[in-house]
Amino acid sequence: MYPNVMVVTTRGTRFDNRVRKLIDEMLEEVDLAFLLVDPDEPGINFGRLILAEYQLPQIHLDPAKCMCYRNHKWKCGVEHANKDYLKKTIDDAIEAELIKS
């Protein structure tokens, strides 16, 4: 969707020095960065930890649009969102941030 985008994937909700290093490296390389986390309780709490240390604009997702029923249980995550929904949401966030600056 975005060929010139860097993504930091944390592989969970542990906010440790490995994740801090990945974020710091990314911030040295890019002009604009956003926080995008799973819209469930663990993801929101994880986002709060990151925002306590990094001032990043956050992209908020509708949890209802990030749901998937698999193996007899519901899962909520960015990876389950419709590609068009994600693209529009990210495009809108980028546009809003560029207007601010």
Tab-separated table of C-alpha atoms in Angstrom:
chain	number	residue	atom	x	y	z
A	1	MET	CA	0.000	0.000	0.000
A	2	TYR	CA	2.778	2.440	0.924
A	3	PRO	CA	6.126	1.612	-0.707
A	4	ASN	CA	8.068	4.322	1.166
A	5	VAL	CA	6.770	3.502	4.636
A	6	MET	CA	8.773	2.061	7.504
A	7	VAL	CA	6.913	-0.099	9.990
A	8	VAL	CA	7.968	-1.132	13.467
A	9	THR	CA	6.347	-4.424	14.372
A	10	THR	CA	6.645	-5.206	18.062
A	11	ARG	CA	5.384	-8.816	18.009
A	12	GLY	CA	3.335	-8.358	21.138
A	13	THR	CA	2.720	-5.801	23.829
A	14	ARG	CA	6.060	-5.826	25.604
A	15	PHE	CA	7.557	-2.333	25.585
A	16	ASP	CA	11.229	-3.022	26.205
A	17	ASN	CA	14.593	-1.680	25.036
A	18	ARG	CA	14.372	-3.696	21.798
A	19	VAL	CA	11.157	-1.886	20.853
A	20	ARG	CA	12.561	1.485	21.941
A	21	LYS	CA	15.603	0.901	19.732
A	22	LEU	CA	13.411	0.020	16.744
A	23	ILE	CA	11.313	3.161	17.250
A	24	ASP	CA	14.400	5.358	17.705
A	25	GLU	CA	15.967	3.972	14.517
A	26	MET	CA	12.771	4.530	12.582
A	27	LEU	CA	12.413	8.114	13.851
A	28	GLU	CA	15.932	8.908	12.604
A	29	GLU	CA	14.936	7.781	9.106
A	30	VAL	CA	11.491	9.322	8.593
A	31	ASP	CA	9.982	12.797	8.547
A	32	LEU	CA	6.546	11.719	9.719
A	33	ALA	CA	5.613	8.866	12.058
A	34	PHE	CA	2.349	7.582	13.513
A	35	LEU	CA	1.319	5.174	16.202
A	36	LEU	CA	-1.063	2.457	15.026
A	37	VAL	CA	-1.955	-0.277	17.512
A	38	ASP	CA	-4.603	-2.976	17.717
A	39	PRO	CA	-7.886	-1.393	18.841
A	40	ASP	CA	-8.399	-3.852	21.699
A	41	GLU	CA	-7.613	-3.320	25.389
A	42	PRO	CA	-4.052	-4.737	25.279
A	43	GLY	CA	-3.257	-2.700	22.158
A	44	ILE	CA	-4.659	0.507	23.625
A	45	ASN	CA	-2.696	0.002	26.845
A	46	PHE	CA	0.452	-0.702	24.830
A	47	GLY	CA	-0.128	2.481	22.856
A	48	ARG	CA	-0.348	4.473	26.080
A	49	LEU	CA	3.071	3.168	27.136
A	50	ILE	CA	4.588	4.258	23.836
A	51	LEU	CA	2.886	7.663	23.907
A	52	ALA	CA	4.251	8.273	27.402
A	53	GLU	CA	7.758	8.283	25.875
A	54	TYR	CA	7.202	9.360	22.271
A	55	GLN	CA	5.117	12.220	20.979
A	56	LEU	CA	3.466	10.643	17.969
A	57	PRO	CA	0.137	11.295	16.332
A	58	GLN	CA	-2.032	8.240	16.757
A	59	ILE	CA	-4.199	6.611	14.128
A	60	HIS	CA	-7.347	5.289	15.776
A	61	LEU	CA	-9.105	2.286	14.266
A	62	ASP	CA	-12.702	1.193	14.725
A	63	PRO	CA	-12.543	-2.102	16.659
A	64	ALA	CA	-15.621	-3.378	14.814
A	65	LYS	CA	-13.695	-3.094	11.537
A	66	CYS	CA	-10.727	-5.057	12.905
A	67	MET	CA	-12.546	-8.189	14.042
A	68	CYS	CA	-12.132	-11.736	12.806
A	69	TYR	CA	-13.768	-14.961	13.975
A	70	ARG	CA	-11.278	-17.798	13.854
A	71	ASN	CA	-10.929	-21.082	15.745
A	72	HIS	CA	-14.177	-20.513	17.656
A	73	LYS	CA	-13.187	-17.116	19.051
A	74	TRP	CA	-13.151	-13.464	18.054
A	75	LYS	CA	-9.844	-11.712	17.441
A	76	CYS	CA	-9.282	-7.981	17.126
A	77	GLY	CA	-6.241	-6.636	15.324
A	78	VAL	CA	-4.938	-4.371	12.604
A	79	GLU	CA	-4.186	-7.432	10.481
A	80	HIS	CA	-7.903	-8.266	10.300
A	81	ALA	CA	-9.003	-4.867	8.979
A	82	ASN	CA	-10.112	-4.433	5.401
A	83	LYS	CA	-7.288	-3.108	3.213
A	84	ASP	CA	-9.423	-0.273	1.794
A	85	TYR	CA	-10.503	0.783	5.302
A	86	LEU	CA	-6.875	0.856	6.483
A	87	LYS	CA	-5.743	2.804	3.428
A	88	LYS	CA	-8.441	5.459	3.862
A	89	THR	CA	-7.812	5.766	7.591
A	90	ILE	CA	-4.045	6.110	7.104
A	91	ASP	CA	-4.463	8.515	4.167
A	92	ASP	CA	-6.787	10.695	6.264
A	93	ALA	CA	-4.288	10.749	9.151
A	94	ILE	CA	-1.399	11.695	6.856
A	95	GLU	CA	-3.428	14.469	5.246
A	96	ALA	CA	-4.512	15.849	8.636
A	97	GLU	CA	-0.933	15.830	9.910
A	98	LEU	CA	0.413	17.527	6.768
A	99	ILE	CA	-2.241	20.250	7.084
A	100	LYS	CA	-1.063	20.928	10.657
A	101	SER	CA	2.549	21.462	9.614
